[in-house]
Coordinates of C-alpha atoms and ligand atoms in Angstrom, one line a residue:
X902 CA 0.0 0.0 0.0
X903 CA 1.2 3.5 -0.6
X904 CA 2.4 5.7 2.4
X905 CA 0.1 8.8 3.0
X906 CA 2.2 11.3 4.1
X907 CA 1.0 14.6 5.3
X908 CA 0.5 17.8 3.9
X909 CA 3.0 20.4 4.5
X910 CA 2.1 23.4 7.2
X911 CA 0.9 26.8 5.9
X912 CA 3.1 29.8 6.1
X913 CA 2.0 31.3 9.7
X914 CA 1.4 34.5 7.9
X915 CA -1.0 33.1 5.5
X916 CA 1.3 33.5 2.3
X917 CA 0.9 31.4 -0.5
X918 CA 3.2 30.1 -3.0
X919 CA 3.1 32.3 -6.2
X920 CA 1.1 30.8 -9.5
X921 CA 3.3 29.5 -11.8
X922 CA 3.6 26.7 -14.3
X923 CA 5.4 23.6 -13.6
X924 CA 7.8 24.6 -16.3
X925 CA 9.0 27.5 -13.9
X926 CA 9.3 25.8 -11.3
X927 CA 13.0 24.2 -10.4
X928 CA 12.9 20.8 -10.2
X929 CA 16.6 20.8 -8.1
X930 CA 17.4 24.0 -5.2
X931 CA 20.7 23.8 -4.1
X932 CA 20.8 26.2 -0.8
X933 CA 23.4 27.7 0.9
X934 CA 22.5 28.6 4.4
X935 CA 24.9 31.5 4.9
X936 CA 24.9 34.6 7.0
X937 CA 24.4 32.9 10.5
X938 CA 27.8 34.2 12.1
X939 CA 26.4 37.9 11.0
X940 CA 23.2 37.7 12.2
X941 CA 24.2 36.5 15.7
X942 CA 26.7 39.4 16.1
X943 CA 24.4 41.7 14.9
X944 CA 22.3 40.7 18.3
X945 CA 25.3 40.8 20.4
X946 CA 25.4 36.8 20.5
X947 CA 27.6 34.0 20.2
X948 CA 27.7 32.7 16.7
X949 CA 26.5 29.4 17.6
X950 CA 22.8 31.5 18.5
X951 CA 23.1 32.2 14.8
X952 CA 23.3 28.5 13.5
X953 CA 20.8 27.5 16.0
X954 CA 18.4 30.2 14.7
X955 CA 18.7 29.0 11.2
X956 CA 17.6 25.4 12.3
X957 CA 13.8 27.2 11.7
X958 CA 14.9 28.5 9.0
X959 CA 16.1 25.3 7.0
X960 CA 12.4 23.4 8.1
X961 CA 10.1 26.2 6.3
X962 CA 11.5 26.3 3.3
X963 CA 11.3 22.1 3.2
X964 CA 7.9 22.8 3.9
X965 CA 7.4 25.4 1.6
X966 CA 9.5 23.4 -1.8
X967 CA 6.8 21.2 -1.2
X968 CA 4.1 23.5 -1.2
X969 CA 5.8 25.0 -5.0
X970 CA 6.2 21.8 -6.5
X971 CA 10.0 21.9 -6.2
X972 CA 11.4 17.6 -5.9
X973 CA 14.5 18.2 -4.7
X974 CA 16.2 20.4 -1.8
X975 CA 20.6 20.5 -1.3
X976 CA 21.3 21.7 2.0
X977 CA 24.7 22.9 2.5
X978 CA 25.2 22.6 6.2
X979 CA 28.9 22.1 6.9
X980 CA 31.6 22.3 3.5
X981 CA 34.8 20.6 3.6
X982 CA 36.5 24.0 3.9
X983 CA 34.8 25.0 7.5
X984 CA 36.7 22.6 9.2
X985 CA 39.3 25.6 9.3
X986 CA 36.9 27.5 11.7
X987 CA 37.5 27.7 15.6
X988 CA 37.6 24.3 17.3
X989 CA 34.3 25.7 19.6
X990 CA 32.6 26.3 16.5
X991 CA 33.5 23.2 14.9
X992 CA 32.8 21.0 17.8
X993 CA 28.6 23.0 18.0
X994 CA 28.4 22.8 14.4
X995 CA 29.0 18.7 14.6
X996 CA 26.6 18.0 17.4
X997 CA 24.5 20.6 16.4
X998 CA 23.9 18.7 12.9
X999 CA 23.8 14.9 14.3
X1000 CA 20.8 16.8 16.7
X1001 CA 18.8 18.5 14.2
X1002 CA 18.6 15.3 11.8
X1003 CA 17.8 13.3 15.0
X1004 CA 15.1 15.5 16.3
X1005 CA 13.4 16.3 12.9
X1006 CA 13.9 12.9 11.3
X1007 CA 9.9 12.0 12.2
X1008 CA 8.9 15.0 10.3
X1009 CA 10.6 15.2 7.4
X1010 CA 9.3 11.1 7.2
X1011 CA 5.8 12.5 7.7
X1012 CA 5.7 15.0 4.9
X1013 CA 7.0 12.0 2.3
X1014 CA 11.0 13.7 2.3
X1015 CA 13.5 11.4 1.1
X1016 CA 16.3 12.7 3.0
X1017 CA 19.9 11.5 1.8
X1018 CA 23.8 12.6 3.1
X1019 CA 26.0 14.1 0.5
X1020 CA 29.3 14.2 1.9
X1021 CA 32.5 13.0 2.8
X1022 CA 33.3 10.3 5.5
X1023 CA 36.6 11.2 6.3
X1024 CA 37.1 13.5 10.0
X1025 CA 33.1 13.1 10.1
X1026 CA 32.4 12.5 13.5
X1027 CA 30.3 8.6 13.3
X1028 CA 27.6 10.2 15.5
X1029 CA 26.9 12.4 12.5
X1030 CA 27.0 9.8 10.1
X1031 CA 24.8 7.2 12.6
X1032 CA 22.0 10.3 12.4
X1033 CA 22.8 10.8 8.6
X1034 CA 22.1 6.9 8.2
X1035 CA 19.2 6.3 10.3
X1036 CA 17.1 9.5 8.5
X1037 CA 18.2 7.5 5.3
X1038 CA 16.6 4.1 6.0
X1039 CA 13.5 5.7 7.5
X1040 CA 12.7 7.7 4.7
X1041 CA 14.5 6.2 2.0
X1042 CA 10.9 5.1 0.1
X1043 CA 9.4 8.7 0.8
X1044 CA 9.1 10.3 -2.7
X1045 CA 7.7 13.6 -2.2
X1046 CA 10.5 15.9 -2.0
X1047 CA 14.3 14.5 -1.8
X1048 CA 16.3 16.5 0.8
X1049 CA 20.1 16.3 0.2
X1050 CA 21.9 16.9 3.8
X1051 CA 25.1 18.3 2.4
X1052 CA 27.8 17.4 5.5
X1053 CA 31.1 17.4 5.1
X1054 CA 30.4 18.2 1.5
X1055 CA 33.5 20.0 -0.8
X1056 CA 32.9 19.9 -4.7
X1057 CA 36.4 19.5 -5.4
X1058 CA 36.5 16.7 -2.4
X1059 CA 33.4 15.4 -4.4
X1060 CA 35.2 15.4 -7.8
X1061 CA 38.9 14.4 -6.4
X1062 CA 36.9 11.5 -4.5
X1063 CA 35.7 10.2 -8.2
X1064 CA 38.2 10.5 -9.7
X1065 CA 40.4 8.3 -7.6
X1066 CA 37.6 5.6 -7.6
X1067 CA 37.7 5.6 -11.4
X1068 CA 41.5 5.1 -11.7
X1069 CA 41.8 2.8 -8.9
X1070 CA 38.8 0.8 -11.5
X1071 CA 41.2 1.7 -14.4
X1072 CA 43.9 0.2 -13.1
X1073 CA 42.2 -3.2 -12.0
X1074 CA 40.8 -3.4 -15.4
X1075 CA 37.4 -3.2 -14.1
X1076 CA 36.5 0.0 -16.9
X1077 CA 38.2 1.4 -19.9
X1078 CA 39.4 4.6 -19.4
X1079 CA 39.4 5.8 -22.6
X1080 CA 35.5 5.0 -22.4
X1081 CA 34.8 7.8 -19.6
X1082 CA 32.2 9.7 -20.3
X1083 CA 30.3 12.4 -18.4
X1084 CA 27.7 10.3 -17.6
X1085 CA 30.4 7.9 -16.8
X1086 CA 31.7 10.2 -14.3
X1087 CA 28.8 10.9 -13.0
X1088 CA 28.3 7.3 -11.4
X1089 CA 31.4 7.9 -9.1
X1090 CA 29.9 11.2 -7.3
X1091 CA 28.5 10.8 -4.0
X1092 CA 24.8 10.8 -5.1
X1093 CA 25.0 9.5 -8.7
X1094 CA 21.2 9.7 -8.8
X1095 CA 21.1 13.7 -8.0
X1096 CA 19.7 15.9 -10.8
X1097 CA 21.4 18.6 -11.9
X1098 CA 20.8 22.3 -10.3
X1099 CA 18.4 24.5 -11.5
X1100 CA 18.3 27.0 -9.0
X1101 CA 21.6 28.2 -6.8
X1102 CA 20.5 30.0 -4.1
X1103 CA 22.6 31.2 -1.4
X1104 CA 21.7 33.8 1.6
X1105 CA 23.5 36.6 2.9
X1106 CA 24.3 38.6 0.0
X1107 CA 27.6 36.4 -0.7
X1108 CA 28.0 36.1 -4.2
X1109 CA 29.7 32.5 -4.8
X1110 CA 29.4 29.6 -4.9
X1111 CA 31.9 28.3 -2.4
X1112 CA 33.0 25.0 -3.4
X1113 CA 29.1 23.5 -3.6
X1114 CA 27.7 21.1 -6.1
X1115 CA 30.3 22.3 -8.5
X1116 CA 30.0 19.9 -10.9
X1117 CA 26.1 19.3 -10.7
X1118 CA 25.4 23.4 -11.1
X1119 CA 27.1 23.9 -14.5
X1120 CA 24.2 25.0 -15.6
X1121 CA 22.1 26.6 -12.6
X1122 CA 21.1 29.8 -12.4
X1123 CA 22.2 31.7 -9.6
X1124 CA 20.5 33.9 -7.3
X1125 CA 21.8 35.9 -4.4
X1126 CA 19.4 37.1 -1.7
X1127 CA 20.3 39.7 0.9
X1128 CA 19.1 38.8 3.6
X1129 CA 21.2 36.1 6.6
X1130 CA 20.0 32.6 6.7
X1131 CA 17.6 32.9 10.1
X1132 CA 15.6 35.6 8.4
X1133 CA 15.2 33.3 5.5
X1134 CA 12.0 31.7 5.3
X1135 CA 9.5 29.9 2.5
X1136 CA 8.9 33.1 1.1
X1137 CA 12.8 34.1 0.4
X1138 CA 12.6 30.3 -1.9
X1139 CA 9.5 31.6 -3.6
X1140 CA 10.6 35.0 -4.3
X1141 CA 14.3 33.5 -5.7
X1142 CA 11.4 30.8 -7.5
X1143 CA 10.2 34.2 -9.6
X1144 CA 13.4 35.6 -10.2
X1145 CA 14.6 32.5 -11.7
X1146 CA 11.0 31.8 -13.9
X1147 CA 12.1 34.7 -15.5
X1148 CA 15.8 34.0 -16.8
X1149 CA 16.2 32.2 -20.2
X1150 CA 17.8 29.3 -19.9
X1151 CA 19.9 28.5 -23.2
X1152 CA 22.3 25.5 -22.3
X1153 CA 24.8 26.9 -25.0
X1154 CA 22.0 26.8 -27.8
X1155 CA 21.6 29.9 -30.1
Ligands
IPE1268 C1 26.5 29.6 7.6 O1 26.7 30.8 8.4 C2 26.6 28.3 8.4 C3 27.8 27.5 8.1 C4 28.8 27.8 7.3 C5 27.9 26.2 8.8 P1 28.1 31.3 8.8 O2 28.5 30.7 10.0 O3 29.0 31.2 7.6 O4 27.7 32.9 9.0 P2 28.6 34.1 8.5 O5 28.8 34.0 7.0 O6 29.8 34.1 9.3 O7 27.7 35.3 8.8
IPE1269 C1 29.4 28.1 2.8 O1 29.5 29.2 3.7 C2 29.3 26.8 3.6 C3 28.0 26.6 4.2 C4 27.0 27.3 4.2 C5 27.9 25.3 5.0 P1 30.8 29.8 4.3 O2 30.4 30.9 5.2 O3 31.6 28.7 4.8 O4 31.5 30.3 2.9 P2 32.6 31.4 2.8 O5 33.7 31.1 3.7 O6 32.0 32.7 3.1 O7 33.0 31.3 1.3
MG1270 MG1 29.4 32.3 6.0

């Protein structure tokens, strides 16, 4: 029998996603969930008040790609590069993830999200990767909205990590390598079964890409918002949702 999942919850102020056709609507977001550090100091707070603050803020727009239409969330919640941060903030930012998957696992299996790690194993503390594996198996036949957790996630790491899987393969003979294709290649990334961006979006008013989904956003379009990742909510997904139903996507055609 099919799982009934439930519907997601309104916006508390009543807003509505906008009307649009399905054909402008992304199928893939990739998010990056920037500005918490500057939001918290803004408030005269630590900067772990920031990252907790953003927790909200992550949960309401899962809600709200569901309400659009959008089948596919990346969440980039700690990048291969932010292990050079303090060893305070490094330590919250660990337990601070294996938490949040733990205590919102039941929810994301009640709305029908598929949630999946995208990552790198190596220096990943195993309570992380218990948390990452557990929200996997509970909701892996869930097929409403896939949420990539992005943890310990570089795209170089991603990219480097392929491409020693396919020469190690090359070398045992197991595949040609002058057969290597891109869609070849893209068996060996960490989710061979992610689609490709169609809308970057990254908070804060930072305007790059910082090492995520490099090879999967070749083609995304990118939109900056201004505003830090705690103020974000649903609406900041829709409103990037308009700006990017009006680009024209050419993919190198005339
Ligand atoms: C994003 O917010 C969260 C992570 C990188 C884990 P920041 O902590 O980068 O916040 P800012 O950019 O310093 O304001
Ligand atoms: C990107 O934000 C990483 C995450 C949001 C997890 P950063 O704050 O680490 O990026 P930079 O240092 O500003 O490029
Ligand atoms: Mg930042």
């Amino acid at each position: 029998m099919a799982k009934k999942f439930r519907a997601p919850t309104p916006h508390p102020s009543g807003a509505k996603p906008p009307k649009l056709s399905s054909d402008q609507i992304p199928r893939h977001v990739a998010v990056v969930m920037d500005g918490n550090g500057r939001w918290a100091k803004a408030r005269g707070l630590p900067r772990t008040s920031g990252h907790e603050a953003g927790e909200a803020s992550l949960l309401d727009l899962v809600h709200g790609a569901i309400e659009i239409g959008v089948k596919e969330v990346s969440a980039y919640a700690f990048s291969t590069e932010n292990w050079r941060r303090s060893p305070e903030e490094v330590k919250f930012l660990m337990g601070f993830n294996r938490d949040v998957i733990r205590r919102r696992r039941d929810e994301m299996n009640e709305l029908g999200v598929k949630v999946r790690w995208v990552g790198r194993p190596q220096k990943l503390w195993s309570s992380v990767i218990k948390e990452l594996q557990i929200a996997e198996e509970l909701t892996h036949g869930n097929n409403i909205l896939t949420l990539n957790m992005c943890v310990n996630y570089g795209g170089r790491a991603e990219i480097v990590d392929a491409v020693t899987r396919i020469a190690l393969e090359a070398k045992s003979k197991k595949i040609d390598p002058t057969k290597i294709s891109a869609k070849v290649f893209e068996k060996y990334l960490y989710q061979p079964k992610m689609n490709d961006v169609d809308l970057f979006l990254r908070s804060s008013g930072e305007q790059r890409t910082s090492n995520f989904l490099l090879w999967q956003s070749a083609y995304a379009e990118m939109v900056f918002m201004d505003v830090l990742w705690p103020d974000v909510d649903r609406r900041t997904l829709w409103r990037a949702i308009e700006i990017y139903a009006e680009r024209e996507r050419r993919f190198g055609k005339a």
